[in-house]
Amino acid sequence: MKQVWTCTGAATLALLTAPAAAQTAPPAPITVTGGATLVTDYRFRGLSQTDRSVAVQATATVQHRSGFYVSFWGSSIDDYVANGSDAELDLIGGYRKTFGGTAVDGGVLYYVYPHNGGAKTDFFEPYLSLSHTIGPVSAKLGGNVAWKQRGLGLTGDRRRGEYLYGELSAGIPTTPATLTGHLGHSFERNYITFGERYTDWSVTAAVVVKQVTLGVAYVDTNKRLFSYPAGGGHNKDVAKGAVVGSVGFSF
C-alpha cells in the first residue's frame, strides 16, 4: 500500500538523506494470515460433507520465520458426517521449509467435531507433502496417514487411515488465473470414507484479485455413497460428480 509522507524543514532533510536500509523494516519473526470462504458444496477427498449444499469456512495461521506454524480451519457440515455435529474444526501444527523451488511441509491435523452426542468422532492425522515449482508450473505429492483410532472406527472398533494424492498446477501467463488438477486415493475402509476404498479427482480454476479468490471446480469419485441425515429426508449421493463454486477473502 502506498504511504503519503508530509514533512517540512529538518524532517524533510532527514528523510531524504537517511540510508535506504534504515527505511526498510526487517521481516517480522511472526506473521498472521487468515480468511473466510463461501462454497457451494464442501468436498473432503471427493465426498460432500454438506449433503451437496452450501458451507461457510474460515481459517487462521500463525507462522514463525523458522518455518513452524499453527493453524485453525473450520467449516459447517451436515449431521451425517459426525453423529449429528454441525461443524468441523481442524487444529494443525506443522513445519514448512523451502529449498529453492522445492518445499517440504509436514505436521499433524486434529479433526474435532463438537456437539456430536458424545460419540468418538475426533481423530489425529499426520501429513507430509513435497512440492516443486518451475516457473508457473508446480507439482505436489502428499500423504496423510493416521494410526488406529476410535474416531475412524465403523462399529466401535479402531481403524486407521491412509490417503495419498498428487497435484499439478499451472498459472496462466499474464492473467491472475491458475488451473489445478488433483488425483487422490483412500486406501483404508473407515468412518470418513463411508467404509469404502475409492479414488477421487478434481480440476479447479481459480482467479486471485487482491484479497479475493474466485474458484470453480469439477469434483468426482469412482463410487456411489449415500448420506443418511439425522432427521430423515432425501438421501443424496455424496460421491457424485459436481461443479463446486467458491468465493474467498484473505487478510
Tab-separated table of C-alpha atoms in Angstrom:
chain	number	residue	atom	x	y	z
A	1	MET	CA	0.000	0.000	0.000
A	2	LYS	CA	1.395	3.421	-0.934
A	3	GLN	CA	2.183	5.734	2.000
A	4	VAL	CA	1.980	9.537	1.809
A	5	TRP	CA	4.542	11.465	3.847
A	6	THR	CA	4.179	15.129	4.849
A	7	CYS	CA	7.491	16.613	6.048
A	8	THR	CA	8.893	20.116	6.427
A	9	GLY	CA	12.261	21.638	7.266
A	10	ALA	CA	14.753	19.421	9.063
A	11	ALA	CA	12.352	16.467	8.904
A	12	THR	CA	12.401	16.596	5.111
A	13	LEU	CA	16.211	16.688	5.038
A	14	ALA	CA	16.455	13.772	7.453
A	15	LEU	CA	14.077	11.671	5.371
A	16	LEU	CA	15.890	12.396	2.097
A	17	THR	CA	19.364	11.702	3.482
A	18	ALA	CA	18.528	8.594	5.564
A	19	PRO	CA	20.193	5.380	4.341
A	20	ALA	CA	17.911	3.160	2.295
A	21	ALA	CA	18.404	0.284	4.729
A	22	ALA	CA	17.007	2.401	7.553
A	23	GLN	CA	13.749	2.818	5.625
A	24	THR	CA	13.298	-0.937	5.089
A	25	ALA	CA	11.815	-2.777	8.037
A	26	PRO	CA	13.285	-6.236	8.754
A	27	PRO	CA	10.951	-9.189	8.150
A	28	ALA	CA	8.655	-9.871	11.073
A	29	PRO	CA	9.532	-13.011	13.080
A	30	ILE	CA	5.849	-13.975	13.231
A	31	THR	CA	3.167	-13.482	10.586
A	32	VAL	CA	-0.581	-13.930	10.942
A	33	THR	CA	-2.801	-14.717	7.961
A	34	GLY	CA	-6.375	-15.843	7.574
A	35	GLY	CA	-9.553	-15.694	5.590
A	36	ALA	CA	-13.126	-16.810	5.044
A	37	THR	CA	-14.721	-18.741	2.178
A	38	LEU	CA	-18.226	-19.491	0.960
A	39	VAL	CA	-18.507	-22.708	-1.089
A	40	THR	CA	-21.493	-24.227	-2.853
A	41	ASP	CA	-20.504	-27.676	-1.512
A	42	TYR	CA	-17.794	-28.686	0.967
A	43	ARG	CA	-15.985	-31.632	-0.602
A	44	PHE	CA	-13.467	-33.590	1.510
A	45	ARG	CA	-11.462	-36.019	-0.612
A	46	GLY	CA	-14.229	-36.025	-3.165
A	47	LEU	CA	-17.119	-36.608	-0.718
A	48	SER	CA	-19.660	-33.927	0.150
A	49	GLN	CA	-19.686	-33.033	3.839
A	50	THR	CA	-22.763	-30.807	3.499
A	51	ASP	CA	-25.207	-33.082	1.644
A	52	ARG	CA	-24.286	-31.204	-1.548
A	53	SER	CA	-25.282	-27.852	-0.022
A	54	VAL	CA	-23.546	-24.550	0.823
A	55	ALA	CA	-20.820	-24.324	3.508
A	56	VAL	CA	-19.170	-21.416	5.320
A	57	GLN	CA	-15.478	-21.804	6.165
A	58	ALA	CA	-12.802	-19.818	7.998
A	59	THR	CA	-9.080	-20.179	8.673
A	60	ALA	CA	-6.199	-18.500	10.505
A	61	THR	CA	-2.460	-19.286	10.603
A	62	VAL	CA	0.344	-18.058	12.825
A	63	GLN	CA	3.762	-18.786	11.303
A	64	HIS	CA	7.291	-18.237	12.620
A	65	ARG	CA	10.037	-17.337	10.170
A	66	SER	CA	11.828	-20.564	11.146
A	67	GLY	CA	9.078	-22.483	9.323
A	68	PHE	CA	6.966	-23.671	12.267
A	69	TYR	CA	3.273	-22.804	12.188
A	70	VAL	CA	-0.064	-23.449	13.874
A	71	SER	CA	-3.374	-23.168	12.050
A	72	PHE	CA	-7.090	-23.296	12.631
A	73	TRP	CA	-9.602	-24.247	9.934
A	74	GLY	CA	-13.336	-24.649	10.341
A	75	SER	CA	-16.375	-25.443	8.223
A	76	SER	CA	-20.071	-26.045	8.576
A	77	ILE	CA	-21.061	-29.671	7.839
A	78	ASP	CA	-24.200	-31.797	7.718
A	79	ASP	CA	-25.260	-34.008	10.626
A	80	TYR	CA	-24.455	-37.365	8.946
A	81	VAL	CA	-20.706	-36.591	8.904
A	82	ALA	CA	-20.083	-36.928	12.657
A	83	ASN	CA	-23.105	-38.212	14.570
A	84	GLY	CA	-25.144	-35.018	14.486
A	85	SER	CA	-22.328	-32.468	14.636
A	86	ASP	CA	-22.859	-29.348	12.532
A	87	ALA	CA	-19.226	-28.176	12.412
A	88	GLU	CA	-15.737	-29.452	11.680
A	89	LEU	CA	-12.776	-27.789	13.414
A	90	ASP	CA	-9.239	-28.656	12.303
A	91	LEU	CA	-6.315	-27.825	14.599
A	92	ILE	CA	-2.975	-28.029	12.807
A	93	GLY	CA	0.664	-27.857	13.842
A	94	GLY	CA	3.427	-28.191	11.303
A	95	TYR	CA	6.725	-27.162	9.748
A	96	ARG	CA	7.350	-25.913	6.228
A	97	LYS	CA	10.735	-25.302	4.633
A	98	THR	CA	11.633	-24.155	1.115
A	99	PHE	CA	14.855	-25.064	-0.675
A	100	GLY	CA	14.992	-23.119	-3.930
A	101	GLY	CA	11.897	-24.218	-5.835
A	102	THR	CA	11.236	-27.216	-3.571
A	103	ALA	CA	9.061	-27.096	-0.444
A	104	VAL	CA	8.607	-29.719	2.283
A	105	ASP	CA	5.580	-29.454	4.562
A	106	GLY	CA	4.697	-31.815	7.406
A	107	GLY	CA	2.751	-31.873	10.639
A	108	VAL	CA	-0.311	-33.230	12.433
A	109	LEU	CA	-4.009	-32.493	11.923
A	110	TYR	CA	-6.536	-32.916	14.719
A	111	TYR	CA	-10.140	-33.130	13.486
A	112	VAL	CA	-12.705	-32.015	16.079
A	113	TYR	CA	-16.490	-32.375	15.690
A	114	PRO	CA	-18.327	-30.522	18.500
A	115	HIS	CA	-21.893	-31.348	19.570
A	116	ASN	CA	-21.602	-34.940	18.331
A	117	GLY	CA	-23.676	-36.512	21.098
A	118	GLY	CA	-20.597	-37.797	22.912
A	119	ALA	CA	-19.592	-40.129	20.084
A	120	LYS	CA	-15.923	-40.889	19.380
A	121	THR	CA	-15.535	-38.994	16.110
A	122	ASP	CA	-12.412	-36.861	16.687
A	123	PHE	CA	-9.077	-38.148	15.369
A	124	PHE	CA	-5.445	-37.237	14.639
A	125	GLU	CA	-3.863	-37.437	11.194
A	126	PRO	CA	-0.162	-36.800	10.432
A	127	TYR	CA	0.602	-35.408	6.969
A	128	LEU	CA	3.602	-34.816	4.708
A	129	SER	CA	3.941	-33.258	1.260
A	130	LEU	CA	6.693	-32.401	-1.208
A	131	SER	CA	6.208	-29.797	-3.919
A	132	HIS	CA	8.395	-28.282	-6.625
A	133	THR	CA	7.849	-25.166	-8.720
A	134	ILE	CA	9.386	-24.332	-12.082
A	135	GLY	CA	8.182	-21.012	-13.450
A	136	PRO	CA	4.375	-21.011	-13.494
A	137	VAL	CA	4.115	-24.804	-13.029
A	138	SER	CA	4.015	-26.575	-9.668
A	139	ALA	CA	3.795	-30.302	-8.864
A	140	LYS	CA	2.924	-31.751	-5.464
A	141	LEU	CA	2.885	-35.225	-3.890
A	142	GLY	CA	1.453	-35.788	-0.447
A	143	GLY	CA	0.064	-38.265	2.010
A	144	ASN	CA	-1.998	-38.375	5.208
A	145	VAL	CA	-1.571	-41.495	7.343
A	146	ALA	CA	-3.451	-41.969	10.627
A	147	TRP	CA	-2.836	-44.669	13.209
A	148	LYS	CA	-5.742	-46.800	14.525
A	149	GLN	CA	-8.254	-44.644	16.392
A	150	ARG	CA	-11.865	-44.895	17.559
A	151	GLY	CA	-12.711	-41.726	15.634
A	152	LEU	CA	-12.095	-43.655	12.416
A	153	GLY	CA	-13.889	-46.807	13.550
A	154	LEU	CA	-17.045	-48.164	11.891
A	155	THR	CA	-18.763	-50.160	14.643
A	156	GLY	CA	-16.969	-49.121	17.821
A	157	ASP	CA	-13.670	-50.575	16.635
A	158	ARG	CA	-10.432	-48.767	15.797
A	159	ARG	CA	-9.488	-48.061	12.205
A	160	ARG	CA	-6.516	-46.439	10.540
A	161	GLY	CA	-6.427	-44.025	7.613
A	162	GLU	CA	-4.246	-43.710	4.546
A	163	TYR	CA	-4.722	-41.117	1.807
A	164	LEU	CA	-2.230	-40.364	-0.968
A	165	TYR	CA	-2.563	-37.700	-3.644
A	166	GLY	CA	-0.839	-35.802	-6.414
A	167	GLU	CA	-1.492	-32.332	-7.819
A	168	LEU	CA	-0.343	-30.342	-10.823
A	169	SER	CA	-0.898	-26.580	-11.022
A	170	ALA	CA	-0.118	-24.017	-13.694
A	171	GLY	CA	-0.571	-20.274	-13.753
A	172	ILE	CA	-1.947	-18.853	-16.984
A	173	PRO	CA	0.600	-16.276	-18.237
A	174	THR	CA	-0.363	-12.569	-17.967
A	175	THR	CA	-3.505	-13.471	-16.000
A	176	PRO	CA	-4.318	-13.925	-12.280
A	177	ALA	CA	-5.755	-17.383	-13.043
A	178	THR	CA	-4.437	-20.813	-12.013
A	179	LEU	CA	-5.520	-24.299	-13.109
A	180	THR	CA	-5.042	-27.258	-10.741
A	181	GLY	CA	-5.561	-30.968	-11.299
A	182	HIS	CA	-5.872	-33.328	-8.320
A	183	LEU	CA	-5.880	-37.135	-8.054
A	184	GLY	CA	-6.184	-38.950	-4.728
A	185	HIS	CA	-6.923	-42.399	-3.316
A	186	SER	CA	-8.238	-43.532	0.068
A	187	PHE	CA	-6.686	-46.913	0.867
A	188	GLU	CA	-8.468	-47.736	4.149
A	189	ARG	CA	-12.098	-48.517	4.904
A	190	ASN	CA	-13.067	-46.288	7.822
A	191	TYR	CA	-15.692	-43.848	9.081
A	192	ILE	CA	-14.695	-40.876	6.922
A	193	THR	CA	-14.592	-42.991	3.735
A	194	PHE	CA	-18.087	-44.437	4.372
A	195	GLY	CA	-16.399	-47.820	4.764
A	196	GLU	CA	-15.048	-47.840	1.206
A	197	ARG	CA	-11.768	-47.632	-0.669
A	198	TYR	CA	-12.108	-45.175	-3.534
A	199	THR	CA	-10.392	-42.699	-5.879
A	200	ASP	CA	-11.249	-39.010	-6.189
A	201	TRP	CA	-10.202	-36.385	-8.708
A	202	SER	CA	-10.866	-32.727	-9.459
A	203	VAL	CA	-9.997	-29.885	-11.822
A	204	THR	CA	-10.057	-26.365	-10.397
A	205	ALA	CA	-9.760	-22.898	-11.917
A	206	ALA	CA	-9.033	-20.031	-9.527
A	207	VAL	CA	-8.636	-16.294	-10.035
A	208	VAL	CA	-6.985	-14.116	-7.383
A	209	VAL	CA	-7.617	-10.363	-7.385
A	210	LYS	CA	-6.007	-8.652	-4.393
A	211	GLN	CA	-7.604	-10.293	-1.324
A	212	VAL	CA	-10.401	-12.053	-3.214
A	213	THR	CA	-10.229	-15.554	-4.722
A	214	LEU	CA	-12.917	-16.844	-7.067
A	215	GLY	CA	-12.928	-20.548	-7.852
A	216	VAL	CA	-14.845	-23.153	-9.800
A	217	ALA	CA	-14.093	-26.883	-9.709
A	218	TYR	CA	-15.383	-30.173	-11.007
A	219	VAL	CA	-15.080	-32.870	-8.315
A	220	ASP	CA	-15.798	-36.577	-8.803
A	221	THR	CA	-15.093	-40.100	-7.483
A	222	ASN	CA	-15.420	-43.687	-8.683
A	223	LYS	CA	-18.031	-44.635	-6.031
A	224	ARG	CA	-21.685	-44.139	-5.191
A	225	LEU	CA	-22.062	-43.312	-1.491
A	226	PHE	CA	-25.226	-42.026	0.173
A	227	SER	CA	-25.848	-39.726	3.139
A	228	TYR	CA	-28.266	-40.574	5.933
A	229	PRO	CA	-29.439	-37.276	7.513
A	230	ALA	CA	-30.289	-37.495	11.217
A	231	GLY	CA	-33.771	-36.062	10.722
A	232	GLY	CA	-34.568	-38.285	7.786
A	233	GLY	CA	-35.190	-36.669	4.416
A	234	HIS	CA	-33.824	-37.399	0.974
A	235	ASN	CA	-30.573	-39.364	0.868
A	236	LYS	CA	-28.122	-37.924	-1.653
A	237	ASP	CA	-25.154	-39.492	-3.420
A	238	VAL	CA	-22.350	-37.539	-1.717
A	239	ALA	CA	-19.713	-39.066	-4.037
A	240	LYS	CA	-21.415	-37.983	-7.249
A	241	GLY	CA	-19.553	-35.618	-9.573
A	242	ALA	CA	-20.486	-31.949	-9.243
A	243	VAL	CA	-19.396	-28.428	-10.090
A	244	VAL	CA	-18.362	-26.518	-6.961
A	245	GLY	CA	-18.060	-22.742	-6.825
A	246	SER	CA	-16.325	-20.655	-4.172
A	247	VAL	CA	-15.504	-17.087	-3.186
A	248	GLY	CA	-12.858	-16.389	-0.559
A	249	PHE	CA	-11.476	-13.349	1.239
A	250	SER	CA	-7.994	-13.290	2.796
A	251	PHE	CA	-6.014	-10.982	5.051
